[in-house]
Coordinates of C-alpha atoms in Angstrom, one line a residue:
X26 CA 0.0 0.0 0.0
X27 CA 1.6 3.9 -0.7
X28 CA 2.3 5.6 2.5
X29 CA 1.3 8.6 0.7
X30 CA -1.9 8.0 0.6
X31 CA -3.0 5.8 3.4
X32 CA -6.3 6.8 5.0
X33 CA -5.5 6.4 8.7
X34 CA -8.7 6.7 11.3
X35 CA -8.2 7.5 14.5
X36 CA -11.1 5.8 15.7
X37 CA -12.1 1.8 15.5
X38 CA -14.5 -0.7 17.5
X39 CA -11.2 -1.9 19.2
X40 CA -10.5 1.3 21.1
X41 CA -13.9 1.3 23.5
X42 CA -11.8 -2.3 25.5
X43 CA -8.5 -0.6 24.8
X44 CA -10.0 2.8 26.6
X45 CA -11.3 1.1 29.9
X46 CA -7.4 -0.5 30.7
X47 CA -6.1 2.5 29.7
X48 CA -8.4 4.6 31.8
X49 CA -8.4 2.3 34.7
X50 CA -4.4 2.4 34.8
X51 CA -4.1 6.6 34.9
X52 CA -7.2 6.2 37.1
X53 CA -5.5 4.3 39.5
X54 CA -2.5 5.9 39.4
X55 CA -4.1 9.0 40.1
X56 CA -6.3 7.8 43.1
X57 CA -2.9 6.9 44.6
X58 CA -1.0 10.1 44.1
X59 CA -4.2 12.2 45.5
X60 CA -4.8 10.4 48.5
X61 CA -1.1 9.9 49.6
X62 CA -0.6 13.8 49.7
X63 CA -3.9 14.6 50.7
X64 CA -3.4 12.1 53.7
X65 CA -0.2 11.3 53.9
X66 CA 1.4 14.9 53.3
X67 CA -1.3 16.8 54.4
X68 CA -1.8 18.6 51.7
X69 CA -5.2 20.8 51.6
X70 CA -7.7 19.1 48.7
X71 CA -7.5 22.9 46.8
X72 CA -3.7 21.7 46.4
X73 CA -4.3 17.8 45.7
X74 CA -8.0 18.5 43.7
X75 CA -6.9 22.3 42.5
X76 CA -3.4 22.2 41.8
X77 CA -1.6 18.7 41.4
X78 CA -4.9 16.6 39.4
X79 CA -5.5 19.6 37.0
X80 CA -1.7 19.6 36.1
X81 CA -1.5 16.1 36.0
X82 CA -4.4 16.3 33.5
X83 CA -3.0 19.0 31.2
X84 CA 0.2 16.5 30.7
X85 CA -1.9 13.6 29.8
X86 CA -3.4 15.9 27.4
X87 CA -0.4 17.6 25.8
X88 CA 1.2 13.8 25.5
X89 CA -1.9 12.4 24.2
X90 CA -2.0 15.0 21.4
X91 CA 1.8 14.7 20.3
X92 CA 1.5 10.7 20.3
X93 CA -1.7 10.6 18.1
X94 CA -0.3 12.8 15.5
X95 CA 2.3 10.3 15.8
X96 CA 0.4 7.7 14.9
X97 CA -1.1 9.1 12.0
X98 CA 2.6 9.6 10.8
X99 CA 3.5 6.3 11.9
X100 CA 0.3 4.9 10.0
X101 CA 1.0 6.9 6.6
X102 CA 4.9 5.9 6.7
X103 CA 4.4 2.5 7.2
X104 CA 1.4 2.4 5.0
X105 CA -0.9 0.5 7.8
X106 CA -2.9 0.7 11.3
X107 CA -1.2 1.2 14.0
X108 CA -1.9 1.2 17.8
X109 CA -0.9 5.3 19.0
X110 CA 1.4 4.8 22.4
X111 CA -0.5 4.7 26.0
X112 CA 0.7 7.8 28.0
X113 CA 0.3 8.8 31.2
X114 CA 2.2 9.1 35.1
X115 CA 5.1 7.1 35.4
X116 CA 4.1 4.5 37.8
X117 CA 7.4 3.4 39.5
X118 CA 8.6 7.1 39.2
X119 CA 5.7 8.6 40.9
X120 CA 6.2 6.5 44.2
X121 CA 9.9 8.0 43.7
X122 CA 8.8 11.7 44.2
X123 CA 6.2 10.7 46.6
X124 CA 8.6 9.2 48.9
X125 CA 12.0 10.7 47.9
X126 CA 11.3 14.3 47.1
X127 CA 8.4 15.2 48.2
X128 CA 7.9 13.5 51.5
X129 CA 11.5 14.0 53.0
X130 CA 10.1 17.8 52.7
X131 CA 7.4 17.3 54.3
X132 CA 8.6 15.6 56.6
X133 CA 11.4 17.8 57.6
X134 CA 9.1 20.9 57.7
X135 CA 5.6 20.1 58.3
X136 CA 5.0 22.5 55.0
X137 CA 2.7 20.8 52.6
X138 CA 2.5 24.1 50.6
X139 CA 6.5 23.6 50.5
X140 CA 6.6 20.3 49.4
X141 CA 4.0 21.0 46.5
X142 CA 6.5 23.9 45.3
X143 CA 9.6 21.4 45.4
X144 CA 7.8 19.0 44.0
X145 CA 6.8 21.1 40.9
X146 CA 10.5 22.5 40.8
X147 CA 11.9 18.9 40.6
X148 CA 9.2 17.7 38.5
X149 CA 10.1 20.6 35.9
X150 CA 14.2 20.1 36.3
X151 CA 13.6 16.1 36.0
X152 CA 11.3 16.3 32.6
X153 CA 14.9 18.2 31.3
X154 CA 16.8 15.5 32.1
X155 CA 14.2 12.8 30.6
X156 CA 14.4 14.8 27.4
X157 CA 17.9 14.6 27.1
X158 CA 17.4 11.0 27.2
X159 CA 17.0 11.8 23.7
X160 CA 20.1 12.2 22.7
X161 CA 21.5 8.7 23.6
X162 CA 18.5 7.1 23.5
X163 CA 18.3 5.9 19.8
X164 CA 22.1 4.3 20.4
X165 CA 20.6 2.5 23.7
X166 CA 17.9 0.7 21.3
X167 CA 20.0 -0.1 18.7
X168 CA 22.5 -1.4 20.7
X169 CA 20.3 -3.3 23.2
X170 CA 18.9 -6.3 22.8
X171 CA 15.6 -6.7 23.1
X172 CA 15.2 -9.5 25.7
X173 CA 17.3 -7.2 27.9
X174 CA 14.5 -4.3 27.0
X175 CA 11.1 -6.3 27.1
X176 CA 12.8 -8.5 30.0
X177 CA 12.9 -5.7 32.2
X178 CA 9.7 -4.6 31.8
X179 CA 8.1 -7.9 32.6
X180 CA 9.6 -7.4 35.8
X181 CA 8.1 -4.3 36.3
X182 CA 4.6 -6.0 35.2
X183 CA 4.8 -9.2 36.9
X184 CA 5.5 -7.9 40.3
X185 CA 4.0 -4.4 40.8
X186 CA 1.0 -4.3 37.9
X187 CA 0.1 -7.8 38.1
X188 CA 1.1 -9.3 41.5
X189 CA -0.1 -6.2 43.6
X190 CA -3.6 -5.9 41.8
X191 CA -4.0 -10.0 42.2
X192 CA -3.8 -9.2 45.6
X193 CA -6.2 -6.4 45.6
X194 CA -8.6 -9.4 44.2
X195 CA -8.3 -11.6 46.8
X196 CA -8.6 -9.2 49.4
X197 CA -11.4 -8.6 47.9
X198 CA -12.8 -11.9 46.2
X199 CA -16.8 -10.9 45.6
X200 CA -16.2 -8.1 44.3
X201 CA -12.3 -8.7 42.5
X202 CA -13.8 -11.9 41.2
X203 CA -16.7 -10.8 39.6
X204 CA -15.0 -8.4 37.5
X205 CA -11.9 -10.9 37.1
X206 CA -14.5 -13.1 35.4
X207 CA -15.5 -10.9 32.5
X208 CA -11.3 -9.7 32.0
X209 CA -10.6 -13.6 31.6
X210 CA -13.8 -13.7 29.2
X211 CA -13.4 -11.2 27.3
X212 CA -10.0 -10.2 27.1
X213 CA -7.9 -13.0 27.9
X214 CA -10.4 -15.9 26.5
X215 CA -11.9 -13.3 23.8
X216 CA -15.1 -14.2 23.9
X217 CA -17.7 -11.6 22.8
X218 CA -20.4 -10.4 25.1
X219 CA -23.8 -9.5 24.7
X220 CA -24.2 -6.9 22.1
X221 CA -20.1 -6.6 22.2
X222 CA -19.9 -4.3 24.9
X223 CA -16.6 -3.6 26.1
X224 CA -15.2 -6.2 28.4
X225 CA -13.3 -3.6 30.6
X226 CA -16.5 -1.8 31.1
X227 CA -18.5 -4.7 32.4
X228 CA -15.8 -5.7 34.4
X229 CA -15.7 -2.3 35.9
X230 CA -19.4 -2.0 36.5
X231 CA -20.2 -5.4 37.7
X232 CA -17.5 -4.7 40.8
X233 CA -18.8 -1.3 41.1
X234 CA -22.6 -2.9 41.7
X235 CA -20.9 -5.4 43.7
X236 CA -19.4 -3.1 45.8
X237 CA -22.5 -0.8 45.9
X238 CA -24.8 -3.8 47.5
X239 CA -21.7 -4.9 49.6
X240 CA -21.8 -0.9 51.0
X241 CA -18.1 -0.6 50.0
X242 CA -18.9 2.0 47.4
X243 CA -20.8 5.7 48.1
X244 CA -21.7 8.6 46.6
X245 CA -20.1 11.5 47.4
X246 CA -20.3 14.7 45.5
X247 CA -18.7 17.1 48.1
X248 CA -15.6 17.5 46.0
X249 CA -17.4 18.2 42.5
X250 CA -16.9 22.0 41.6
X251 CA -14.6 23.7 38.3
X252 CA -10.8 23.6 39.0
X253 CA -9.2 25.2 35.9
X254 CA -5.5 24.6 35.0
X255 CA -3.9 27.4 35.9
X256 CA 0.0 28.1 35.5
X257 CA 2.0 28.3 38.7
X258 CA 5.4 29.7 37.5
X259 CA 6.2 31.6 41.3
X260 CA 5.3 28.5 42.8
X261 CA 7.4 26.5 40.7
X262 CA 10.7 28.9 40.4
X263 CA 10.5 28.8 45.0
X264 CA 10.8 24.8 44.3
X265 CA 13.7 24.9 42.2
X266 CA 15.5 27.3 44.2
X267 CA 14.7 25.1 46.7
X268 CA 16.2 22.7 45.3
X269 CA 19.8 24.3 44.3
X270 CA 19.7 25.4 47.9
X271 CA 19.7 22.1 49.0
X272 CA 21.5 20.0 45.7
X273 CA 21.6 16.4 47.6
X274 CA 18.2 16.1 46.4
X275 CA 19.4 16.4 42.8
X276 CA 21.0 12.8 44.5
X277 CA 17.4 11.3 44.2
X278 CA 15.7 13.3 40.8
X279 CA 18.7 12.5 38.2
X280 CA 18.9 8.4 38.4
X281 CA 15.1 8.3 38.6
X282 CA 15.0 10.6 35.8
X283 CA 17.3 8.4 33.9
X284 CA 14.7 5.3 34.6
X285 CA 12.2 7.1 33.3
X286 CA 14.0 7.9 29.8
X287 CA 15.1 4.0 30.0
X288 CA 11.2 2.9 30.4
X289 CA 10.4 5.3 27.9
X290 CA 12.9 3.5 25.3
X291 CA 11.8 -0.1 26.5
X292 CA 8.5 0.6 26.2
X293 CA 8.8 1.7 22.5
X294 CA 10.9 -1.2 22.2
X295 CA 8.0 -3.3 23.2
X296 CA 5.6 -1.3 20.9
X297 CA 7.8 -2.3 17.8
X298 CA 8.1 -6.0 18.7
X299 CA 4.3 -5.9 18.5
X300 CA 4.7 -4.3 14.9
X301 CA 4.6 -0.8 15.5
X302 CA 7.8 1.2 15.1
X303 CA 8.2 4.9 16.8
X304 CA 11.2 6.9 16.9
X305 CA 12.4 6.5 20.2
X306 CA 14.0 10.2 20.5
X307 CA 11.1 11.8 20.0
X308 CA 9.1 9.8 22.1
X309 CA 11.7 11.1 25.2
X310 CA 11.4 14.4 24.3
X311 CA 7.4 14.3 24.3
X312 CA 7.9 12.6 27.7
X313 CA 10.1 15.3 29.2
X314 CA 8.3 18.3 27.7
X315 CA 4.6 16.7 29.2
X316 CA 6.5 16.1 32.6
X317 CA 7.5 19.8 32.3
X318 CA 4.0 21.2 31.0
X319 CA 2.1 19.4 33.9
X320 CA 5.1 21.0 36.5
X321 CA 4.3 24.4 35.2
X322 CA 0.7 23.6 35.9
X323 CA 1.1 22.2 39.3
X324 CA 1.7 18.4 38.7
X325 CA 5.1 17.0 40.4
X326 CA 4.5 13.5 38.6
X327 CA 6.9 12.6 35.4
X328 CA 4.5 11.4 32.5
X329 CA 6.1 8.1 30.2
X330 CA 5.5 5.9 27.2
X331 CA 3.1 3.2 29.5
X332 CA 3.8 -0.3 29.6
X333 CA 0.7 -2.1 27.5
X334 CA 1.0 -1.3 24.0
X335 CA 0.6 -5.2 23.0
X336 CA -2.0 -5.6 24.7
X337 CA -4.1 -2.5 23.4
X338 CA -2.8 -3.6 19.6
X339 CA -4.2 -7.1 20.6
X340 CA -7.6 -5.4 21.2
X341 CA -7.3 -3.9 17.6
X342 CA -7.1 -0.2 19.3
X343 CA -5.9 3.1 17.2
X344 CA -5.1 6.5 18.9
X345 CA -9.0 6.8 19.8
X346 CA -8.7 5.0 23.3
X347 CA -5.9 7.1 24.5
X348 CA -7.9 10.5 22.8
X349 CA -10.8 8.9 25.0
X350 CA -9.0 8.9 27.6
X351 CA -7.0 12.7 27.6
X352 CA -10.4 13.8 27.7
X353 CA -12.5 11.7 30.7
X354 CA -9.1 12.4 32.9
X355 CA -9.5 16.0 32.0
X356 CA -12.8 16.3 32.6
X357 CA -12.7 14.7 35.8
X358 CA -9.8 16.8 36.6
X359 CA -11.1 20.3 35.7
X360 CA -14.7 18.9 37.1
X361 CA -13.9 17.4 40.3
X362 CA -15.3 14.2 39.8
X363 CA -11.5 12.3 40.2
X364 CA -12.7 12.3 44.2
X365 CA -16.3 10.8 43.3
X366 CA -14.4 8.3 41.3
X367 CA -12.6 7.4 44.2
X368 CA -15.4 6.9 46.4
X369 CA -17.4 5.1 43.7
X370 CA -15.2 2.4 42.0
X371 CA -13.6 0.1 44.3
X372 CA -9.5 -0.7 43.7
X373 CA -10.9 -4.7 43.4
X374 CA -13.1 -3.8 40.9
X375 CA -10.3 -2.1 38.7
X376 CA -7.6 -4.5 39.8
X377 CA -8.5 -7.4 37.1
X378 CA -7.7 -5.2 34.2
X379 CA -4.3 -4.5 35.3
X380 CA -4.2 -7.7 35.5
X381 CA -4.4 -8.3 32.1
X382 CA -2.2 -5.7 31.0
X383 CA 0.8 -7.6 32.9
X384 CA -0.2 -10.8 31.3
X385 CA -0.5 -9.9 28.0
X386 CA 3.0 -7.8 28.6
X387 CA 4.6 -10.8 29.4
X388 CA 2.7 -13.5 26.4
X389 CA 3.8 -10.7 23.7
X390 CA 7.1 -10.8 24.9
X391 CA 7.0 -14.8 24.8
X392 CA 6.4 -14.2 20.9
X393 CA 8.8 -11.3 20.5
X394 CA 12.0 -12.6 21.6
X395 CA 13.6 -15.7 19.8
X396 CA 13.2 -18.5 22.4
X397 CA 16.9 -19.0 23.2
X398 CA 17.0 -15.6 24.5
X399 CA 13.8 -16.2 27.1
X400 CA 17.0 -17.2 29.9
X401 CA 17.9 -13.4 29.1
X402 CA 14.3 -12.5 30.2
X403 CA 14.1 -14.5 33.4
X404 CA 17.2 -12.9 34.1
X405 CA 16.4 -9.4 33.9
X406 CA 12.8 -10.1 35.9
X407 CA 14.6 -11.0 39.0
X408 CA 16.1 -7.5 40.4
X409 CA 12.2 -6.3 40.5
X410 CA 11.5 -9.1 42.8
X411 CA 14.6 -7.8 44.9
X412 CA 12.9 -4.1 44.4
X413 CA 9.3 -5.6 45.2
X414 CA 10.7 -7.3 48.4
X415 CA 12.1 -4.1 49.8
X416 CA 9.1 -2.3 49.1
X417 CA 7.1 -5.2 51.4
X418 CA 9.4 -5.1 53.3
X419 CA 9.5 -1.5 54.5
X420 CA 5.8 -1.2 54.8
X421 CA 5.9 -4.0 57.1
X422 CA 8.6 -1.9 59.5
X423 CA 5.9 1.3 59.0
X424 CA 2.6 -1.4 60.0
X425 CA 4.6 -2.3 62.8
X426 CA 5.3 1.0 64.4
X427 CA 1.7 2.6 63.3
X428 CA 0.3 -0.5 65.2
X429 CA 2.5 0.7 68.3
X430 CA 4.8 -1.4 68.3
X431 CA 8.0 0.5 70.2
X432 CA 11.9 -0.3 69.7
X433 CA 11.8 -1.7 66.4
X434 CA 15.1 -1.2 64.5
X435 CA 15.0 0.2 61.0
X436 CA 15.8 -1.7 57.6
X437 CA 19.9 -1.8 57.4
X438 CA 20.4 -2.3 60.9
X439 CA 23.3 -4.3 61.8
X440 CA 21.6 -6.6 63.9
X441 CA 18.3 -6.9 62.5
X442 CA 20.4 -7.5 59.3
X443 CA 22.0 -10.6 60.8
X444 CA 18.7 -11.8 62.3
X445 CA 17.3 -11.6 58.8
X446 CA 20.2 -13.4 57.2
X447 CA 20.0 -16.2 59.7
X448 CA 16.3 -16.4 58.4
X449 CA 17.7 -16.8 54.9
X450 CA 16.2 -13.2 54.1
X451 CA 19.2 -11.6 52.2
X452 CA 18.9 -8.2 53.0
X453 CA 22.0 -6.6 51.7
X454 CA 21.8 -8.2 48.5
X455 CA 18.1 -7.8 47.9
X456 CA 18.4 -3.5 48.5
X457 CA 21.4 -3.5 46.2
X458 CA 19.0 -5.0 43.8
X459 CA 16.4 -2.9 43.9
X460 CA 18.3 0.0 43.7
X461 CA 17.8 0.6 39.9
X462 CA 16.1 -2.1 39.3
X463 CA 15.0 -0.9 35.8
X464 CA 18.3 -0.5 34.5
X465 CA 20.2 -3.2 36.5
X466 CA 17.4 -5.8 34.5
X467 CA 17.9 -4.3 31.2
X468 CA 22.0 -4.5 31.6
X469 CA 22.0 -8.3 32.6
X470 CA 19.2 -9.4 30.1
X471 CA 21.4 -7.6 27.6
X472 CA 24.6 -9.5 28.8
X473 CA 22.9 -13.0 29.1
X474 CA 21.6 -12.3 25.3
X475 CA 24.9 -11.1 23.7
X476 CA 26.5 -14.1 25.1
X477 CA 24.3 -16.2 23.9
X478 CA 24.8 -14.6 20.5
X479 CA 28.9 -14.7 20.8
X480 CA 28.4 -10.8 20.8
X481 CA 30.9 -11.2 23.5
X482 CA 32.6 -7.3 23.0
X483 CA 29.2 -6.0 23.3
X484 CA 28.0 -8.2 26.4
X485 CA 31.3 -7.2 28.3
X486 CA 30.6 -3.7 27.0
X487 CA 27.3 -3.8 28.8
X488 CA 29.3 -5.0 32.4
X489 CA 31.8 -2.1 32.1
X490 CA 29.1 0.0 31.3
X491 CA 27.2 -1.2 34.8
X492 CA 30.5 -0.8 36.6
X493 CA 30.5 3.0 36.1
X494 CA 27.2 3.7 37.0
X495 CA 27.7 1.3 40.2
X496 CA 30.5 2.8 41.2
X497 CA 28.3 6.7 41.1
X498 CA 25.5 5.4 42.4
X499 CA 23.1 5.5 39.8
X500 CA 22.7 1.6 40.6
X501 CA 22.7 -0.6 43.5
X502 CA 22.7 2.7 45.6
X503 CA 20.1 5.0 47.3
X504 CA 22.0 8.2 46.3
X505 CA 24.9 9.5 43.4
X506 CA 28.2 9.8 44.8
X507 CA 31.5 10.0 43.9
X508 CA 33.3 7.1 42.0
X509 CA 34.1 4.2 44.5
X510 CA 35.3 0.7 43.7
X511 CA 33.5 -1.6 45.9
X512 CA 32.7 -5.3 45.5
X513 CA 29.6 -4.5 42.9
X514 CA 31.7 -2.8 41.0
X515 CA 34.9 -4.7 41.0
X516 CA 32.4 -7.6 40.0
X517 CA 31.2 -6.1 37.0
X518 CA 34.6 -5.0 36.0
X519 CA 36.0 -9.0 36.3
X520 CA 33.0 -9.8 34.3
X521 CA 33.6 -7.3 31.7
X522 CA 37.1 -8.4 31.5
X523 CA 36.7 -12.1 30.9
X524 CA 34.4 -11.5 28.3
X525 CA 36.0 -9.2 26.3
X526 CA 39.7 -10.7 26.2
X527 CA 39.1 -14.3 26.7
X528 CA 37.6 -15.0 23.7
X529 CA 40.7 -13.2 22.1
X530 CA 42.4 -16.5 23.0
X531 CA 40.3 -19.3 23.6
X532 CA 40.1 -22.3 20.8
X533 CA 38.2 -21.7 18.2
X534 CA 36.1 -24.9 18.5
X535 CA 35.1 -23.8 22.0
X536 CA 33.6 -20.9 20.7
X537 CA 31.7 -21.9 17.6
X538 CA 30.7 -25.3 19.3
X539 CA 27.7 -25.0 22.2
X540 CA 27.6 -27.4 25.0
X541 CA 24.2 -29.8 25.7
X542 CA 23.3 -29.4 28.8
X543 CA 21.4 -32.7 30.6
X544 CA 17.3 -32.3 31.1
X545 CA 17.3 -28.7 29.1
X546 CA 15.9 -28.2 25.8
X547 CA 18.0 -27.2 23.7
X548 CA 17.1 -23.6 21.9
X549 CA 20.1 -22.8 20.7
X550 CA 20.2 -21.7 17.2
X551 CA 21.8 -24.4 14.3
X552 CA 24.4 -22.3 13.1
X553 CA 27.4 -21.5 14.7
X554 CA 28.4 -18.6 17.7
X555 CA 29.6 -15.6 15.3
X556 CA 32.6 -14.4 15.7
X557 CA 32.6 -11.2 17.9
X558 CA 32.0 -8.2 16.6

């Protein structure tokens, strides 16, 4: 077919399913945000309902604008449909600059109005630095393997969007399982419903009813009113001098930053092994600019390329679904119904299609990657279980001392530390982990798959590569610092090492022939290892 003169539409029957996961997942995310500062923070709700949902809402908007147009160019170029990116808050990021910028502020200064400014000012500095992902960000794809990229993000899926909500269900089961069953009919199984009505929206509003009769849902309209978006430049200018005053926070906002351009890039990644291709670059630069658009107008939250493309392609979605849903978020932004949602539609009843999301994440990438390279996959899954664990784990230390309990050491303790180890909890290693657990899963998966190729330069390449940033701190670290050379590091270096001089002088035959391994299939491609390059 020309390009020239393809005829995409924006709209088709796929996007109504495609819209209700899409929507659920920004819904969510923005329930979350809203009622940890409203409660947590003690933010006022003409902050949290006037100030931060608004701004969050203008950067959906300004994203969801850029990345249909980008479709339609992506659709004429390629001369066929194609599935416009899902946008919205950053999920992983967000709990960052709840927890690591703007609660440390609070929490130092009893100032919500404070910590909204700073959180603004880092929100606007850290979009920069996710649209200078930009400019290495097309090398990083083509350099990286995809199992490394898609690997990392089925971490990311299997553990926080799929695990988490699961749980939601079975805390839940009457109300989780009822709208589970029409995610598996529908959207998993297939199977059309009556008159073909969305599967996400039956699923929604058979938990919601649920929930209604169980009195776990209410009606409450106190919160509905106008909130226009409304610029908040003074606001935002105190919060970055804020933060130059005090530049160790700078520690937290750069490597989280540098996540979010890295999701960005997997996530395009993921988009193209599902046979839509998107230049990466400009997708880091829309990211960064939305980010910086919703600080201006009061949102602290970093906006990204969402995990879920496959899934919304599966559906047969175009841009429509993520159009539908710029303009439901802004509406309930501007209108106030975001805290009527939140009354209304029960987590459990919402949960399911997250659900799906994760699992069709993971099936696509199943397809994607060429089956020897699935060990690279596993591999790069496992820090986010380390990063998931140290998440549980410090919310069980917070239950513990909210329930009254007095004395309790805090997570690193020496002793507590020990007493965990003894318990065959490995505490030490599992926080190293999960610091950057994003790019500490992409950099193994992209190792174990170069090796599996004989791309041994390139896979050594990748652990030299992990040494720097270990030894800085923009992995297995809480904060930047300067270059040190500690076991992690020294690791990566040995393994960096063997791999790029060995095979300078090992036999030939031991190279080019692979080794069968007892009770293992064997995936291996027929031809030989190539010869590094």
């Amino acid at each position: 077919m020309d390009g020239r003169t393809y005829d995409y539409k924006l709209l088709s029957r796929g996007d109504s399913s495609a819209f209700w996961a899409l929507f659920t997942d920004n819904l969510v995310n923005l329930l979350i945000l809203s009622g940890v500062c409203q409660f947590v923070f003690q933010m006022p709700a003409d902050i949290v309902y006037g100030r931060i949902v608004p701004g969050a809402a203008v950067a959906i908007i300004a994203g969801v604008v850029v990345y249909t147009c980008m479709a339609k160019w992506a659709a004429k170029k390629q001369g066929k449909d194609v599935t416009a990116l899902p946008y919205g808050i950053s999920t992983p990021v967000m709990f960052v600059y709840l927890f690591g910028v703007i609660g440390p502020i609070y929490w130092a200064t009893q100032d919500p109005l404070l910590a909204w400014q700073v959180g603004i000012g880092a929100g606007f500095m850290g979009g920069i630095v996710a649209a200078l992902g930009a400019l290495i960000g097309p090398y990083l794809k083509r350099i990286t393997p995809r199992a490394g990229m898609l690997g990392t993000l089925c971490g990311i899926a299997l553990v926080f969007i799929g695990s988490v909500p699961l749980a939601e269900i079975f805390e839940h089961p009457l109300i989780g399982f009822t709208s589970l069953l029409f995610i598996l009919w529908g959207l998993i199984g297939r199977f059309r419903l009556p008159g073909n009505i969305p599967a996400g929206l039956v699923a929604i509003g058979a938990g919601t009813v649920i929930a209604i009769i169980l009195g776990e849902s209410k009606f409450d309209f106190s919160g509905v009113g106008f909130y226009p978006p409304v610029p908040y430049f003074g606001d935002m200018i105190a919060g970055i001098q804020y933060l130059f005053a005090n530049p160790e926070l700078f520690l937290v906002l750069i490597p989280v930053q540098i996540y979010n351009f890295i999701e960005t890039m997997n996530n395009v990644e993921s988009a193209e092994a599902a046979g839509d291709t998107y230049p990466v670059g400009l997708c880091q630069v829309t990211d960064g600019a939305g980010t910086m658009i919703g600080a201006l107008f009061g949102s602290p939250f970093p906006t990204t390329v969402y995990i879920g493309h496959p899934a919304y392609k599966r559906l047969g979605a175009h841009a429509g679904y993520t159009i539908g849903v710029a303009i439901v978020i802004a509406a309930a932004a501007f209108l106030g119904f975001l805290s009527f949602l939140a009354g209304l539609i029960p987590i459990a009843a919402a949960a399911p299609v997250l659900v799906f999301v994760a699992v069709s994440l993971i099936t696509n990438t199943a397809w994607a990657v060429k089956p020897m390279h699935m060990a690279a996959v596993s591999f790069a899954v496992l820090p986010h279980i380390s990063a998931f664990l140290m998440v549980k784990w410090g919310s069980l230390m917070n239950a513990l001392r909210s329930s009254g309990v007095e004395g309790l050491p805090s997570l690193g303790d020496e002793g507590l530390t020990a007493a965990l180890l003894m318990e065959g909890a490995h505490y030490e290693g599992h926080l190293a982990l999960s610091q950057g657990a994003i790019i500490t899963g992409l950099i193994w998966g992209a190792i174990v798959a170069d090796v599996i190729d004989g791309r041994f330069r390139m896979a050594g390449g990748f652990a030299v590569a992990a040494a720097v940033m270990s030894s800085v701190g923009i992995i297995h670290s809480y904060t930047m610092q300067a270059p040190q050379f500690d076991g992690i590091t020294l690791g990566y270096l040995i393994v960096g090492a063997f791999l790029y001089l060995y095979p300078l002088v090992a036999p030939k035959e031991d190279l080019e022939n692979r080794i069968i391994v007892p009770d293992e299939p064997d995936l291996m491609d027929d031809a030989p290892a190539p010869q590094q390059a």
